[in-house]
PDB file of C-alpha atoms in Angstrom:
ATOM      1  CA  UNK R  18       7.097  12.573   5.640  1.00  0.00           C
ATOM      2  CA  UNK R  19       3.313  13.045   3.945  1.00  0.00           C
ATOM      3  CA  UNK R  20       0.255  14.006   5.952  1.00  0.00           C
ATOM      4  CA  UNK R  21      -2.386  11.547   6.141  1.00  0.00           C
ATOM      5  CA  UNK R  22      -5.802  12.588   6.333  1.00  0.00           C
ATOM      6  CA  UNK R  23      -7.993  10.181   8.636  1.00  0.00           C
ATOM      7  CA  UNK R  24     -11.995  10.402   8.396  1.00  0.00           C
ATOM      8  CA  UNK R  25     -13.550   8.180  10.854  1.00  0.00           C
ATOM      9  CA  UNK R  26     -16.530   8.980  13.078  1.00  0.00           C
ATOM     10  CA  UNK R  27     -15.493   6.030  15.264  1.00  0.00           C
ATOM     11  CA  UNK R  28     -13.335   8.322  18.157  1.00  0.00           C
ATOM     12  CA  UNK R  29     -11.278   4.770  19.395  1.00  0.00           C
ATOM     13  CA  UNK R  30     -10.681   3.629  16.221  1.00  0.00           C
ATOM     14  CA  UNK R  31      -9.469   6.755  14.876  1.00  0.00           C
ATOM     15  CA  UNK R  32      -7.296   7.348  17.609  1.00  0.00           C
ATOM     16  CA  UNK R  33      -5.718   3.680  17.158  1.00  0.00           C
ATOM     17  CA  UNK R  34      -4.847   4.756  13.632  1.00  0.00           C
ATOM     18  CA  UNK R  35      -3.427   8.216  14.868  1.00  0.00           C
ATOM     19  CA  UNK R  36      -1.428   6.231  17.039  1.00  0.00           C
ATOM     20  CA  UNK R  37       0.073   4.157  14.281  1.00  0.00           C
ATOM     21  CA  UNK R  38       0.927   6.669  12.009  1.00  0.00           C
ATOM     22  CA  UNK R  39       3.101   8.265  15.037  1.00  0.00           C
ATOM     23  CA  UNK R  40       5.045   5.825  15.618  1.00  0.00           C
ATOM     24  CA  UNK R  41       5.964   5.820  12.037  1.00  0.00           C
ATOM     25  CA  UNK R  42       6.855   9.396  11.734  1.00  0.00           C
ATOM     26  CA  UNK R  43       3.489  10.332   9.673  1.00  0.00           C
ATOM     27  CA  UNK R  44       2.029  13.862   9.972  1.00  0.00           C
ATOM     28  CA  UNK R  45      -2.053  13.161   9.949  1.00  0.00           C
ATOM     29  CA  UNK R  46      -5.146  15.043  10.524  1.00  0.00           C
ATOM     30  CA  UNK R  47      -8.270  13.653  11.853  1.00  0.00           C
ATOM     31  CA  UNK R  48     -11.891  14.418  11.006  1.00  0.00           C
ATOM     32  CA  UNK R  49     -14.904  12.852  13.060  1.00  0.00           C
ATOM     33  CA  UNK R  50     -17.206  15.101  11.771  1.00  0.00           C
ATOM     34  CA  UNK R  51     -17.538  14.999   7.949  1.00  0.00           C
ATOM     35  CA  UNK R  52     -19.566  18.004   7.860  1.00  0.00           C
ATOM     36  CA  UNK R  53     -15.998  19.912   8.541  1.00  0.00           C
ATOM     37  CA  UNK R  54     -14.125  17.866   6.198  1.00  0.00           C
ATOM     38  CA  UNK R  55     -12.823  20.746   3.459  1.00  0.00           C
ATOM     39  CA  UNK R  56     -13.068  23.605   6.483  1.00  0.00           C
ATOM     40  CA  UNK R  57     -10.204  21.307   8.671  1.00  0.00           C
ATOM     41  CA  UNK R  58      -8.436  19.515   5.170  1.00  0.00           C
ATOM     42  CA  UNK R  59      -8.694  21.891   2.233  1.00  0.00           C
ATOM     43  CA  UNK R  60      -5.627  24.171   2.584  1.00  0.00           C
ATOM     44  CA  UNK R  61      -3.335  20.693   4.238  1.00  0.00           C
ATOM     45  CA  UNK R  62      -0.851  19.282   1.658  1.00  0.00           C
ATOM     46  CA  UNK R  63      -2.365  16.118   2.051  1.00  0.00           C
ATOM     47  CA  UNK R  64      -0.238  12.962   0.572  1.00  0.00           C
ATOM     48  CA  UNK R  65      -2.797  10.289   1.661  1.00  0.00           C
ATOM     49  CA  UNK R  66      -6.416   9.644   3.153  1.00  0.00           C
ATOM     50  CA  UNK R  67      -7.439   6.692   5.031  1.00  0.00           C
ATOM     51  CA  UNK R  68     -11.601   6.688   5.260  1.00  0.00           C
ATOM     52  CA  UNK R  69     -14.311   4.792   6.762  1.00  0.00           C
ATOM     53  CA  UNK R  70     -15.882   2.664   3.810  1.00  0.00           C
ATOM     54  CA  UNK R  71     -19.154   3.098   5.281  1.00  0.00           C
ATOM     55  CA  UNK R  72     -18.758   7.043   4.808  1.00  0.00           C
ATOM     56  CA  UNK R  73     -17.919   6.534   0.881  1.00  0.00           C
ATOM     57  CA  UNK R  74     -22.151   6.597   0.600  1.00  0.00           C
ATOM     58  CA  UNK R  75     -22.038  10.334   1.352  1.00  0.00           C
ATOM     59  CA  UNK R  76     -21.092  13.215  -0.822  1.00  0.00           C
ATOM     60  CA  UNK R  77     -17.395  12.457   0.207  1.00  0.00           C
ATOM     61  CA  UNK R  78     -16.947  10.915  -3.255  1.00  0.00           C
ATOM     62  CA  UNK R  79     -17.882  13.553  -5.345  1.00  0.00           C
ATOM     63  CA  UNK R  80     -15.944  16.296  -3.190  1.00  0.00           C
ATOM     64  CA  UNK R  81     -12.660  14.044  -3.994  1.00  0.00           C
ATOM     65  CA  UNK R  82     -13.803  13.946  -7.737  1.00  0.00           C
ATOM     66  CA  UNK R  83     -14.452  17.221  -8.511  1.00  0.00           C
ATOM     67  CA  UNK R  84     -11.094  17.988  -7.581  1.00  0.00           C
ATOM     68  CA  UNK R  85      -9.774  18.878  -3.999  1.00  0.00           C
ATOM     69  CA  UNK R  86      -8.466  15.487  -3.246  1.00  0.00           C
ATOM     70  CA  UNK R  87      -8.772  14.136  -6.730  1.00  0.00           C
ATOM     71  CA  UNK R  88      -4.778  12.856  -6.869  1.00  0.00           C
ATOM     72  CA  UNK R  89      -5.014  11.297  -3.470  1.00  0.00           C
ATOM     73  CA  UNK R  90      -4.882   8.038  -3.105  1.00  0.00           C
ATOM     74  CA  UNK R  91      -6.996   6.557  -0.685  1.00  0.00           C
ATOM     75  CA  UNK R  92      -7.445   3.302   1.832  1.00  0.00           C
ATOM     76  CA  UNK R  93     -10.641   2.616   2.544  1.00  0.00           C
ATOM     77  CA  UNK R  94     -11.096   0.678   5.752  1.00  0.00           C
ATOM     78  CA  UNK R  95     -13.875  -1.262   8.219  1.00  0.00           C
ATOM     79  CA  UNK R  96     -14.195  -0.302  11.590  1.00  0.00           C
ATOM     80  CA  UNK R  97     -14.369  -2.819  13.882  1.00  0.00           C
ATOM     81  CA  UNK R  98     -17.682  -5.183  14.877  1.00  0.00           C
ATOM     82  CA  UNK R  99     -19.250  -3.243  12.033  1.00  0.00           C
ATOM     83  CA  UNK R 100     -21.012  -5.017   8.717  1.00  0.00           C
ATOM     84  CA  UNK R 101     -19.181  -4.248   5.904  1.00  0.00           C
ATOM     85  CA  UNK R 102     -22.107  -2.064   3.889  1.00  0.00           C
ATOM     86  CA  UNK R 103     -22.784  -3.837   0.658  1.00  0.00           C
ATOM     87  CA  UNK R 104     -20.941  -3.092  -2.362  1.00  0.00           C
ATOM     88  CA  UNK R 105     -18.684  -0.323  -0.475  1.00  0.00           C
ATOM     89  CA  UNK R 106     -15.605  -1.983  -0.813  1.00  0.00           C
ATOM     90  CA  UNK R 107     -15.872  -2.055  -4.594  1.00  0.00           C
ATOM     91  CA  UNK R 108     -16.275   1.888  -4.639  1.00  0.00           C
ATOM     92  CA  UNK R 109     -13.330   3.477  -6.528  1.00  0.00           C
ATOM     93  CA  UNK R 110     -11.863   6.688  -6.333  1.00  0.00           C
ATOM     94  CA  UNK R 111      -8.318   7.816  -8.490  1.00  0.00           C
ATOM     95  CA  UNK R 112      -5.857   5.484  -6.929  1.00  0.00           C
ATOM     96  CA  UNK R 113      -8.022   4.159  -4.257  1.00  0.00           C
ATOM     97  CA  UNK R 114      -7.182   1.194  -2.355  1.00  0.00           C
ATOM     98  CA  UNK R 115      -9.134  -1.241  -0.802  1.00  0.00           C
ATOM     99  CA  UNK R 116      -8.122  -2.858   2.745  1.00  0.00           C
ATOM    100  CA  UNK R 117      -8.650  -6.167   3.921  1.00  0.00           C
ATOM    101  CA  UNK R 118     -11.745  -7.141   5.459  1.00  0.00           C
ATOM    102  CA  UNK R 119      -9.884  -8.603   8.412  1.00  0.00           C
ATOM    103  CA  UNK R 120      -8.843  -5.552   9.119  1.00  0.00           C
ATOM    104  CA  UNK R 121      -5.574  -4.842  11.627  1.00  0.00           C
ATOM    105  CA  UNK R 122      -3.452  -2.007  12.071  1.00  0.00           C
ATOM    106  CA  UNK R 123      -0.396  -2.954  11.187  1.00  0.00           C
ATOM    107  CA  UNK R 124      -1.801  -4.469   7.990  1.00  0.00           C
ATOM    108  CA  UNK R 125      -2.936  -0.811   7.672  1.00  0.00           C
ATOM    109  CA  UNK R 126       0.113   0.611   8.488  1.00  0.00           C
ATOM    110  CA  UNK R 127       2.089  -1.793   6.147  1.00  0.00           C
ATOM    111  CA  UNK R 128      -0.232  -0.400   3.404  1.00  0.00           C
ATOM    112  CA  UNK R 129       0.264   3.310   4.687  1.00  0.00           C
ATOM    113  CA  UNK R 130       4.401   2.659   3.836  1.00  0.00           C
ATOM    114  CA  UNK R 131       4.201   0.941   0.922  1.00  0.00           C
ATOM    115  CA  UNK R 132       1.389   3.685  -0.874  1.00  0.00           C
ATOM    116  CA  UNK R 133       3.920   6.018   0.086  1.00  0.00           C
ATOM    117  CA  UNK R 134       6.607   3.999  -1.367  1.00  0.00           C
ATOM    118  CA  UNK R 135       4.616   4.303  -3.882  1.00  0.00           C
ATOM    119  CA  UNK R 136       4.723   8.015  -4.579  1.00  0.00           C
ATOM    120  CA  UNK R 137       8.157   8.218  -3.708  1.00  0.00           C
ATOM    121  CA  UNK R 138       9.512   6.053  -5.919  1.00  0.00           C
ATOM    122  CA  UNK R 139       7.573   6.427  -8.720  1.00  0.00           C
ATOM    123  CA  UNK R 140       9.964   8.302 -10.873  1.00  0.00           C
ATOM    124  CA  UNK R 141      13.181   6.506  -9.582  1.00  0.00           C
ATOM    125  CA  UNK R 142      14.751   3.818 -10.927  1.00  0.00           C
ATOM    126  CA  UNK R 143      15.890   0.859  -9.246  1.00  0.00           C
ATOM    127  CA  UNK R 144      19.504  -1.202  -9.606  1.00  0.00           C
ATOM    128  CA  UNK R 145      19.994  -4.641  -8.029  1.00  0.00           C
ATOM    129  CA  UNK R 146      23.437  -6.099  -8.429  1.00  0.00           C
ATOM    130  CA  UNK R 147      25.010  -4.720 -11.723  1.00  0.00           C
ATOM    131  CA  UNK R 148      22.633  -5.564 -14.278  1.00  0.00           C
ATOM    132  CA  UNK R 149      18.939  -5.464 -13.384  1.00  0.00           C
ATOM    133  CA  UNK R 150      17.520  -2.173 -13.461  1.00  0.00           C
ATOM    134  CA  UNK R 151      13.979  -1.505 -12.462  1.00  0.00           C
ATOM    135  CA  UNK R 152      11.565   1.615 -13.460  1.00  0.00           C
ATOM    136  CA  UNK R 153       8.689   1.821 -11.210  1.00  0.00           C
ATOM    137  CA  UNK R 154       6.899   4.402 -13.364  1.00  0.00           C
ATOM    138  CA  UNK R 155       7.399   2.616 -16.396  1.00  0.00           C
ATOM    139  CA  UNK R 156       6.856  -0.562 -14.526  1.00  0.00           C
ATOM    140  CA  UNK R 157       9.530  -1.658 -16.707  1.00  0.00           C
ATOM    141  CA  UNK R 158      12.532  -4.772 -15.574  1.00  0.00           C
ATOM    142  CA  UNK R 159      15.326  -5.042 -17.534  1.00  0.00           C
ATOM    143  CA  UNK R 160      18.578  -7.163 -17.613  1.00  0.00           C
ATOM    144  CA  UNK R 161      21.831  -5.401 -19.634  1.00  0.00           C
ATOM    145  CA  UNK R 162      19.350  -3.086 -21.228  1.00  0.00           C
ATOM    146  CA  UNK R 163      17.060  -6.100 -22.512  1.00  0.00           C
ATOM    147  CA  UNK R 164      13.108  -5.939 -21.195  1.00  0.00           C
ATOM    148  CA  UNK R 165      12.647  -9.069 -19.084  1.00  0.00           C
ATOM    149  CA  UNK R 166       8.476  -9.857 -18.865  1.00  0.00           C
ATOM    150  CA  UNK R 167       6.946  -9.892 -15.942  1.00  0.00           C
ATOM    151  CA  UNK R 168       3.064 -10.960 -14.795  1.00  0.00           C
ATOM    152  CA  UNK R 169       0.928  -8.258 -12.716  1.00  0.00           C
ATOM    153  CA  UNK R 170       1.507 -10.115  -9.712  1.00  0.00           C
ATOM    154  CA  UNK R 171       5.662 -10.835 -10.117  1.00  0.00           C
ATOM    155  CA  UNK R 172       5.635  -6.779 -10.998  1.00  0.00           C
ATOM    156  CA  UNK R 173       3.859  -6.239  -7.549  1.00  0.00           C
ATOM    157  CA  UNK R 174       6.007  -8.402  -5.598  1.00  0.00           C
ATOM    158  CA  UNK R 175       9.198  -7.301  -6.995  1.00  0.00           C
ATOM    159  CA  UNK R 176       8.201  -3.328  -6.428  1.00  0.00           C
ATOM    160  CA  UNK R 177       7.246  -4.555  -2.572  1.00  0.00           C
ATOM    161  CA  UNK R 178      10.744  -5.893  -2.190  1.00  0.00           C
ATOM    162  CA  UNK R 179      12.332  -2.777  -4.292  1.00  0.00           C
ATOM    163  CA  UNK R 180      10.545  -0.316  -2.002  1.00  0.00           C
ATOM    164  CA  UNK R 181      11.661  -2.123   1.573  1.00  0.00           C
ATOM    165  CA  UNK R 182      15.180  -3.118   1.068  1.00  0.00           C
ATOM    166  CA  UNK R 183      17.162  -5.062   3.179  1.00  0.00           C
ATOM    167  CA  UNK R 184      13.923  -5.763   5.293  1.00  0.00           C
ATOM    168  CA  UNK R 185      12.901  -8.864   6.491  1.00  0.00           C
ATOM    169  CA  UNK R 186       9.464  -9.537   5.257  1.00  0.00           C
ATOM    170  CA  UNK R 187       6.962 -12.266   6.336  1.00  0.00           C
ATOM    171  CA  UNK R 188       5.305 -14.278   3.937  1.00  0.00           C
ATOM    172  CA  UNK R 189       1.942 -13.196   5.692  1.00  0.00           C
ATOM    173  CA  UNK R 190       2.969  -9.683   5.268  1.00  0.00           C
ATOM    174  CA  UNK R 191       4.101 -10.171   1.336  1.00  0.00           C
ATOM    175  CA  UNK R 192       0.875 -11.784   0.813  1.00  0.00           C
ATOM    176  CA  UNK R 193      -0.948  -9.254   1.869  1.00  0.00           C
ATOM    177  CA  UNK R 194       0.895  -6.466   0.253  1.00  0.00           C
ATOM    178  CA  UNK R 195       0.669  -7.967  -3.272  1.00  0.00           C
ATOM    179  CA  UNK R 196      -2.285 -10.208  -3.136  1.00  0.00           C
ATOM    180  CA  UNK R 197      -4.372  -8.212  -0.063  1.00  0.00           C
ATOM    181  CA  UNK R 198      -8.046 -10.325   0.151  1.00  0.00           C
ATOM    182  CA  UNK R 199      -8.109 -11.810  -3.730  1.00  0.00           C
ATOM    183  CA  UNK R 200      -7.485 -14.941  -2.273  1.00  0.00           C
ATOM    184  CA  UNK R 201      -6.706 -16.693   1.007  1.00  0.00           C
ATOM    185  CA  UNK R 202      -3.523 -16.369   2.738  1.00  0.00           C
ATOM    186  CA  UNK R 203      -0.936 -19.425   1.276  1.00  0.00           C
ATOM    187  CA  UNK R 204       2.927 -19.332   2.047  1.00  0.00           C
ATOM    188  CA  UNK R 205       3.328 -21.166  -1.363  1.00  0.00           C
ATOM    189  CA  UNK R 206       1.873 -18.698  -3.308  1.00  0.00           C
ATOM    190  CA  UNK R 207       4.404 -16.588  -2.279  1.00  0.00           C
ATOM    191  CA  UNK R 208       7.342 -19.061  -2.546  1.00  0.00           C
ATOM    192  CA  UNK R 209       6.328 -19.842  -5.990  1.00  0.00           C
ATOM    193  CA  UNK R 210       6.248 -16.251  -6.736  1.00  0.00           C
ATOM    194  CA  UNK R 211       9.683 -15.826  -5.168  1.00  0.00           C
ATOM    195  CA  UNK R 212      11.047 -18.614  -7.115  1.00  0.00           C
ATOM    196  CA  UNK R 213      10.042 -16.857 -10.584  1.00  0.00           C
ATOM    197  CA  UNK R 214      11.341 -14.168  -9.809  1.00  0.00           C
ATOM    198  CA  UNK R 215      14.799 -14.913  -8.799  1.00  0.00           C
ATOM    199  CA  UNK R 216      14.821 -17.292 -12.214  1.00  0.00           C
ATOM    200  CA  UNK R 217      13.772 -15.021 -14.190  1.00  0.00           C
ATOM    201  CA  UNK R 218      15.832 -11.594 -13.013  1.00  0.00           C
ATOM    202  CA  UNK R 219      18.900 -14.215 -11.724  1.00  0.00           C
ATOM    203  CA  UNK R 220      18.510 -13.087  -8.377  1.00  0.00           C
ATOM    204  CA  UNK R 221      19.172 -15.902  -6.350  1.00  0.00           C
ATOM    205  CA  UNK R 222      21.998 -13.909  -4.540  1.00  0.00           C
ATOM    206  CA  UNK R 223      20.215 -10.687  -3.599  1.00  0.00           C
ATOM    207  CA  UNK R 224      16.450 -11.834  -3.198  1.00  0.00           C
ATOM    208  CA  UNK R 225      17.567 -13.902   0.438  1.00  0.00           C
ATOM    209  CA  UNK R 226      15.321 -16.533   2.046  1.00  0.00           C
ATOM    210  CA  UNK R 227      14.859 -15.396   5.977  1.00  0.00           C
ATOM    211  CA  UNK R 228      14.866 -18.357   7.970  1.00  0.00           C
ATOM    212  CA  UNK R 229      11.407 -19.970   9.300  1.00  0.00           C
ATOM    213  CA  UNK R 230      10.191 -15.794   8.025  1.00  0.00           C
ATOM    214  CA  UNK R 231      10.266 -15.192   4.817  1.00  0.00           C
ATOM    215  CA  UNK R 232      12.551 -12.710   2.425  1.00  0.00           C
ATOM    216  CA  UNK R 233      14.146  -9.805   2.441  1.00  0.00           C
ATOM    217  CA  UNK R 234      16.025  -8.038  -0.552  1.00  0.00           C
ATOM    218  CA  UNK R 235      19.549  -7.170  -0.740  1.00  0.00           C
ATOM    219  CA  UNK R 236      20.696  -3.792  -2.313  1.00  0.00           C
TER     220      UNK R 236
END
């Protein structure tokens, strides 16, 4: 399992998070005090950092940049019954990712497993059935050896499903994984999505509708 780095001055929220990534099996560190950041991090093999986005103002940023956490992705999040700052959710940082505004821990902790799914995965290939092979690092799909084109968004869902086999997955929790806050929460966006998919990659047998839930793929 990675270790997560958490930075959050916030000692209950911070905790909460801890708590999370425990029950998953994570590793993590925490730092309250940003002053002690590279003095408690620098020499951890850290895999993934989940910061306050009201912290991203400070010289945080250009510690990460210059190169002691300049491949690790990050999740910035909102603590709560705190204003978002303005503009801080845009900030960007290597393969940073933003978290919903609405934020919850297990939305957190959903994105926590599938960054890490991420990694993982990202120089395996996939099979599902006998013919469809998938490439996460090429982001490539293809049937018998023939490219099959996908849109951002069918790419994204697909590598969610790819990444959590044989899991039954909400439509809430889908939606948020692929489409996070771009737009408001719609079953049918995912069920469209769905339906593309299994047309497109003839998956009807292995991508399986989970009664009154959502979908879960088999592999």
């Amino acid at each position: 399992m990675g270790k997560v780095l958490i930075i959050e001055e916030d000692i209950q929220f911070i905790n909460e998070i801890a708590l999370g990534l425990r029950e998953l099996g994570y590793e993590y560190i925490k730092v309250t005090n940003v002053n002690r950041l590279l003095e408690v991090a620098l020499n951890a093999d850290i895999e993934l950092i989940i910061m306050d986005v009201k912290l991203s103002y400070n010289n945080l940023i250009s510690d990460m940049n210059n190169g002691t956490f300049s491949n690790v992705p990050v999740v910035f999040v909102k603590s709560p019954d705190k204003e978002q700052e303005n503009g801080a959710n845009k900030v960007t940082l290597g393969h940073t990712i933003d978290n919903d505004r609405n934020f919850e821990i297990e939305n957190l902790m959903a994105r926590v497993q599938v960054t890490f799914g991420k990694r993982k995965s990202s120089q395996r290939n996939f099979q599902i059935g006998k013919n469809v092979n998938v490439d996460l690092k090429k982001q490539l799909v293809q049937i018998d050896g023939t490219e099959v084109e996908l849109t951002r968004k069918e790419f994204d869902l697909l590598e969610v499903l790819v990444i959590n086999p044989n899991v039954n997955m909400s439509r809430e929790k889908i939606h948020e994984l692929v489409w996070g806050d771009e737009c408001s929460s719609d079953s049918r966006t995912v069920d469209v999505h769905i339906r593309k998919l299994r047309k497109k990659l003839h998956l009807e047998d292995y991508i399986i509708t989970v009664y009154k839930m959502g979908y879960k793929l088999e592999m």
